[in-house]
Amino acid sequence: MDGLRFAFGTLTVFPARITRWDRDAARAGMLCAPLAGLVVGVCAAGLGGTFLALDSGPLLAAVVTTAVPAVLTRGLHLDGLADTADGLGSAKPAEDALRIMKQSDVGPFGVIVLLLVLLAQVAALYELYGQSWAHGAAGAALAATVARLALTHASRHGVPAARPEGLGAIVAATVPVRSATFTTAAVLVLLAATGLLFSPYDAVHNVLAAGAALGAAAALLRRCVRRFGGVTGDVFGAVEETAATTALVALALG
C-alpha cells in the first residue's frame, strides 16, 4: 500500500496520501507506476469515448484524450519534458544546464518540443480513433501504461541522481534490475492479451509498440545521464512523455 500511495501520490492528482517518503517506498512506488499509468489511460480513453458517442468526431476525441493525462498529472510530465529540452538544447556544462532546467520559464527548445509532442499524440490518436473507438481507447491505455513503465526502468539500479535533492534523488537507483524485468514482462503479457481481443496481429503490434517506446525512453535516459550526470524529476517527465508519444506513433503505423 505504501508503494501504491507513492505511485499515485507522485504521478497523479488522485487523493493518495503518501505515508512514507523514503527509498523503500520509492522502490515500491516505481514498481507500481505502470498501474497508475493504466488508471490514467483508462480515464483518458473513457472521456475520449464519451466525446465520440456524442458525435464529436475522432479529432476532438483525440484532443480530449491527450488533455486528460496532462490534467491528471498537473502537467508535471509535460513541464519536465520542456525543461529537459531546454537543458539539452542549451549546450552548456551540466551545472549550468541543470540551473536552466530549474527556472520557471520555458525556453524556445521547450516550446518547440512541447508543440511537436502534443501534435504527434493528437495525430496518432486521431488515426486510432479513425479505426474504431476500441483501438483509440486501447492505444490511450497502452501509451499511459508503458510511459510509466519507462519510469520504472529510469529508477533501476545503476542510474544515478543528478542532484542530491528532489524527486529524482529519492527514486534514483531504487529498483533492482530483476524487479524491473519482471514488471516489464507482466506488462507485455497484459498488452499482448489485450491485443488478442482484436487479432493476433494486434497482439504483436502492441508488444512492438511497447518495445519501441521503451527503446526511445532508454535512449533519452542515456543521453540525459551523460549530459547531466544523472536523472532529475524533469528527466523523469521527459522520459515518460517520450515513451507515451513513441507508443502512440508506433500504434498508428502499420
CSV table of N, CA and C in Angstrom, one decimal, residues 75-158:
chain,number,residue,atom,x,y,z
A,75,GLY,N,0.1,18.5,-15.4
A,75,GLY,CA,1.1,19.0,-16.4
A,75,GLY,C,2.5,18.7,-16.0
A,76,LEU,N,2.7,17.9,-15.0
A,76,LEU,CA,4.1,17.7,-14.4
A,76,LEU,C,5.1,17.1,-15.4
A,77,HIS,N,4.6,16.1,-16.2
A,77,HIS,CA,5.5,15.4,-17.1
A,77,HIS,C,5.8,16.3,-18.3
A,78,LEU,N,4.8,17.0,-18.8
A,78,LEU,CA,5.0,18.0,-19.9
A,78,LEU,C,6.0,19.1,-19.5
A,79,ASP,N,5.8,19.5,-18.3
A,79,ASP,CA,6.8,20.6,-17.8
A,79,ASP,C,8.2,20.0,-17.7
A,80,GLY,N,8.3,18.7,-17.3
A,80,GLY,CA,9.6,18.1,-17.3
A,80,GLY,C,10.2,17.9,-18.6
A,81,LEU,N,9.4,17.6,-19.6
A,81,LEU,CA,9.8,17.5,-21.0
A,81,LEU,C,10.3,18.8,-21.5
A,82,ALA,N,9.6,19.9,-21.3
A,82,ALA,CA,10.1,21.2,-21.7
A,82,ALA,C,11.4,21.6,-21.1
A,83,ASP,N,11.5,21.4,-19.8
A,83,ASP,CA,12.7,21.8,-19.0
A,83,ASP,C,13.9,21.0,-19.5
A,84,THR,N,13.7,19.7,-19.7
A,84,THR,CA,14.8,18.8,-20.2
A,84,THR,C,15.2,19.2,-21.6
A,85,ALA,N,14.2,19.6,-22.5
A,85,ALA,CA,14.6,20.1,-23.8
A,85,ALA,C,15.4,21.3,-23.7
A,86,ASP,N,15.1,22.2,-22.8
A,86,ASP,CA,15.9,23.5,-22.7
A,86,ASP,C,17.3,23.1,-22.2
A,87,GLY,N,17.3,22.2,-21.2
A,87,GLY,CA,18.7,21.8,-20.7
A,87,GLY,C,19.5,21.2,-21.7
A,88,LEU,N,19.0,20.2,-22.5
A,88,LEU,CA,19.8,19.6,-23.5
A,88,LEU,C,20.1,20.5,-24.7
A,89,GLY,N,19.2,21.4,-25.0
A,89,GLY,CA,19.5,22.3,-26.1
A,89,GLY,C,20.4,23.5,-25.7
A,90,SER,N,20.7,23.7,-24.5
A,90,SER,CA,21.4,24.9,-24.1
A,90,SER,C,22.9,24.8,-24.4
A,91,ALA,N,23.4,23.5,-24.6
A,91,ALA,CA,24.8,23.3,-25.0
A,91,ALA,C,25.8,23.9,-23.9
A,92,LYS,N,25.3,23.9,-22.7
A,92,LYS,CA,26.1,24.5,-21.6
A,92,LYS,C,26.6,23.3,-20.7
A,93,PRO,N,27.6,23.5,-19.8
A,93,PRO,CA,28.0,22.5,-18.9
A,93,PRO,C,26.9,22.0,-18.0
A,94,ALA,N,27.0,20.8,-17.5
A,94,ALA,CA,26.0,20.1,-16.8
A,94,ALA,C,25.4,21.0,-15.6
A,95,GLU,N,26.2,21.7,-14.9
A,95,GLU,CA,25.7,22.5,-13.8
A,95,GLU,C,24.9,23.6,-14.3
A,96,ASP,N,25.3,24.3,-15.3
A,96,ASP,CA,24.5,25.4,-15.9
A,96,ASP,C,23.2,24.9,-16.5
A,97,ALA,N,23.3,23.7,-17.2
A,97,ALA,CA,22.1,23.1,-17.8
A,97,ALA,C,21.1,22.8,-16.7
A,98,LEU,N,21.5,22.2,-15.6
A,98,LEU,CA,20.6,21.9,-14.5
A,98,LEU,C,20.0,23.2,-13.9
A,99,ARG,N,20.7,24.3,-13.9
A,99,ARG,CA,20.2,25.5,-13.4
A,99,ARG,C,19.1,26.0,-14.3
A,100,ILE,N,19.3,25.9,-15.6
A,100,ILE,CA,18.3,26.3,-16.6
A,100,ILE,C,17.1,25.5,-16.5
A,101,MET,N,17.2,24.2,-16.2
A,101,MET,CA,16.0,23.3,-16.0
A,101,MET,C,15.2,23.7,-14.8
A,102,LYS,N,15.9,24.3,-13.8
A,102,LYS,CA,15.1,24.6,-12.6
A,102,LYS,C,14.4,25.9,-12.7
A,103,GLN,N,14.7,26.7,-13.7
A,103,GLN,CA,14.0,28.0,-13.9
A,103,GLN,C,12.5,27.8,-14.2
A,104,SER,N,11.7,28.7,-13.8
A,104,SER,CA,10.2,28.6,-14.0
A,104,SER,C,9.8,28.8,-15.4
A,105,ASP,N,10.6,29.6,-16.2
A,105,ASP,CA,10.1,29.9,-17.6
A,105,ASP,C,10.5,28.8,-18.5
A,106,VAL,N,9.9,28.8,-19.7
A,106,VAL,CA,10.1,27.8,-20.7
A,106,VAL,C,10.8,28.5,-21.9
A,107,GLY,N,11.9,27.9,-22.3
A,107,GLY,CA,12.7,28.5,-23.4
A,107,GLY,C,12.2,28.0,-24.8
A,108,PRO,N,12.9,28.4,-25.9
A,108,PRO,CA,12.4,28.1,-27.2
A,108,PRO,C,12.5,26.6,-27.5
A,109,PHE,N,13.5,25.9,-27.0
A,109,PHE,CA,13.6,24.4,-27.2
A,109,PHE,C,12.4,23.7,-26.5
A,110,GLY,N,12.1,24.2,-25.3
A,110,GLY,CA,11.0,23.6,-24.6
A,110,GLY,C,9.6,23.8,-25.4
A,111,VAL,N,9.4,25.0,-25.9
A,111,VAL,CA,8.2,25.3,-26.6
A,111,VAL,C,8.0,24.4,-27.8
A,112,ILE,N,9.1,24.3,-28.6
A,112,ILE,CA,9.1,23.6,-29.8
A,112,ILE,C,8.8,22.1,-29.6
A,113,VAL,N,9.5,21.5,-28.6
A,113,VAL,CA,9.4,20.1,-28.3
A,113,VAL,C,8.0,19.8,-27.8
A,114,LEU,N,7.4,20.7,-26.9
A,114,LEU,CA,6.1,20.5,-26.4
A,114,LEU,C,5.1,20.5,-27.5
A,115,LEU,N,5.2,21.5,-28.4
A,115,LEU,CA,4.3,21.6,-29.5
A,115,LEU,C,4.3,20.3,-30.4
A,116,LEU,N,5.5,19.9,-30.7
A,116,LEU,CA,5.6,18.7,-31.6
A,116,LEU,C,5.1,17.4,-30.9
A,117,VAL,N,5.4,17.3,-29.7
A,117,VAL,CA,5.0,16.1,-28.9
A,117,VAL,C,3.4,16.0,-28.9
A,118,LEU,N,2.8,17.1,-28.5
A,118,LEU,CA,1.4,17.2,-28.4
A,118,LEU,C,0.7,17.0,-29.7
A,119,LEU,N,1.3,17.6,-30.8
A,119,LEU,CA,0.7,17.3,-32.1
A,119,LEU,C,0.8,15.9,-32.5
A,120,ALA,N,2.0,15.3,-32.2
A,120,ALA,CA,2.1,13.8,-32.6
A,120,ALA,C,1.2,13.0,-31.8
A,121,GLN,N,0.9,13.3,-30.5
A,121,GLN,CA,0.0,12.5,-29.8
A,121,GLN,C,-1.4,12.6,-30.3
A,122,VAL,N,-1.8,13.8,-30.6
A,122,VAL,CA,-3.2,14.0,-31.1
A,122,VAL,C,-3.3,13.4,-32.5
A,123,ALA,N,-2.3,13.5,-33.4
A,123,ALA,CA,-2.4,12.9,-34.7
A,123,ALA,C,-2.5,11.4,-34.6
A,124,ALA,N,-1.7,10.8,-33.7
A,124,ALA,CA,-1.7,9.3,-33.6
A,124,ALA,C,-3.1,8.8,-33.1
A,125,LEU,N,-3.6,9.5,-32.1
A,125,LEU,CA,-4.9,9.1,-31.5
A,125,LEU,C,-6.0,9.3,-32.5
A,126,TYR,N,-5.9,10.4,-33.3
A,126,TYR,CA,-6.9,10.6,-34.4
A,126,TYR,C,-6.9,9.4,-35.4
A,127,GLU,N,-5.7,8.9,-35.7
A,127,GLU,CA,-5.7,7.7,-36.6
A,127,GLU,C,-6.3,6.5,-35.9
A,128,LEU,N,-6.0,6.3,-34.7
A,128,LEU,CA,-6.5,5.1,-33.9
A,128,LEU,C,-8.0,5.2,-33.8
A,129,TYR,N,-8.5,6.4,-33.4
A,129,TYR,CA,-10.0,6.6,-33.3
A,129,TYR,C,-10.6,6.4,-34.6
A,130,GLY,N,-9.9,6.8,-35.7
A,130,GLY,CA,-10.5,6.6,-37.0
A,130,GLY,C,-10.7,5.2,-37.4
A,131,GLN,N,-9.9,4.3,-36.8
A,131,GLN,CA,-10.1,2.8,-37.0
A,131,GLN,C,-11.3,2.4,-36.2
A,132,SER,N,-11.4,2.7,-35.0
A,132,SER,CA,-12.5,2.4,-34.1
A,132,SER,C,-12.3,3.0,-32.7
A,133,TRP,N,-13.4,3.1,-32.0
A,133,TRP,CA,-13.3,3.6,-30.6
A,133,TRP,C,-12.4,2.7,-29.8
A,134,ALA,N,-12.5,1.4,-30.0
A,134,ALA,CA,-11.8,0.4,-29.2
A,134,ALA,C,-10.3,0.5,-29.5
A,135,HIS,N,-9.9,0.8,-30.7
A,135,HIS,CA,-8.5,0.9,-31.0
A,135,HIS,C,-7.9,2.2,-30.3
A,136,GLY,N,-8.7,3.3,-30.4
A,136,GLY,CA,-8.3,4.5,-29.7
A,136,GLY,C,-8.1,4.4,-28.2
A,137,ALA,N,-9.1,3.7,-27.6
A,137,ALA,CA,-9.1,3.5,-26.2
A,137,ALA,C,-8.0,2.6,-25.8
A,138,ALA,N,-7.8,1.5,-26.5
A,138,ALA,CA,-6.7,0.6,-26.2
A,138,ALA,C,-5.3,1.3,-26.4
A,139,GLY,N,-5.2,2.2,-27.4
A,139,GLY,CA,-4.0,2.9,-27.6
A,139,GLY,C,-3.7,3.9,-26.4
A,140,ALA,N,-4.7,4.6,-26.0
A,140,ALA,CA,-4.5,5.5,-24.9
A,140,ALA,C,-4.1,4.8,-23.6
A,141,ALA,N,-4.7,3.7,-23.3
A,141,ALA,CA,-4.4,2.9,-22.1
A,141,ALA,C,-3.0,2.4,-22.2
A,142,LEU,N,-2.6,1.8,-23.4
A,142,LEU,CA,-1.3,1.3,-23.6
A,142,LEU,C,-0.2,2.3,-23.4
A,143,ALA,N,-0.4,3.5,-24.1
A,143,ALA,CA,0.6,4.5,-24.0
A,143,ALA,C,0.8,5.0,-22.6
A,144,ALA,N,-0.2,5.2,-21.9
A,144,ALA,CA,-0.1,5.7,-20.5
A,144,ALA,C,0.6,4.6,-19.6
A,145,THR,N,0.3,3.4,-19.8
A,145,THR,CA,0.9,2.3,-19.0
A,145,THR,C,2.4,2.1,-19.3
A,146,VAL,N,2.7,2.1,-20.6
A,146,VAL,CA,4.1,1.9,-21.0
A,146,VAL,C,4.9,3.1,-20.6
A,147,ALA,N,4.3,4.3,-20.7
A,147,ALA,CA,5.0,5.5,-20.3
A,147,ALA,C,5.5,5.4,-18.8
A,148,ARG,N,4.6,4.9,-17.9
A,148,ARG,CA,5.0,4.8,-16.5
A,148,ARG,C,5.9,3.6,-16.3
A,149,LEU,N,5.9,2.6,-17.2
A,149,LEU,CA,6.8,1.5,-17.1
A,149,LEU,C,8.2,2.0,-17.4
A,150,ALA,N,8.3,3.0,-18.3
A,150,ALA,CA,9.6,3.6,-18.6
A,150,ALA,C,10.2,4.3,-17.4
A,151,LEU,N,9.3,4.8,-16.5
A,151,LEU,CA,9.8,5.4,-15.2
A,151,LEU,C,10.4,4.3,-14.3
A,152,THR,N,9.8,3.1,-14.3
A,152,THR,CA,10.3,2.0,-13.6
A,152,THR,C,11.8,1.8,-14.0
A,153,HIS,N,12.0,1.7,-15.3
A,153,HIS,CA,13.4,1.5,-15.8
A,153,HIS,C,14.3,2.6,-15.5
A,154,ALA,N,13.8,3.9,-15.5
A,154,ALA,CA,14.6,5.0,-15.2
A,154,ALA,C,15.0,5.0,-13.7
A,155,SER,N,14.4,4.3,-12.9
A,155,SER,CA,14.6,4.2,-11.5
A,155,SER,C,15.5,3.0,-11.1
A,156,ARG,N,15.9,2.2,-12.1
A,156,ARG,CA,16.6,1.0,-11.8
A,156,ARG,C,18.1,1.3,-11.2
A,157,HIS,N,18.6,0.2,-10.6
A,157,HIS,CA,20.0,0.3,-10.1
A,157,HIS,C,21.0,0.7,-11.3
A,158,GLY,N,21.9,1.5,-10.9
A,158,GLY,CA,22.9,1.9,-11.9
A,158,GLY,C,22.6,3.3,-12.6
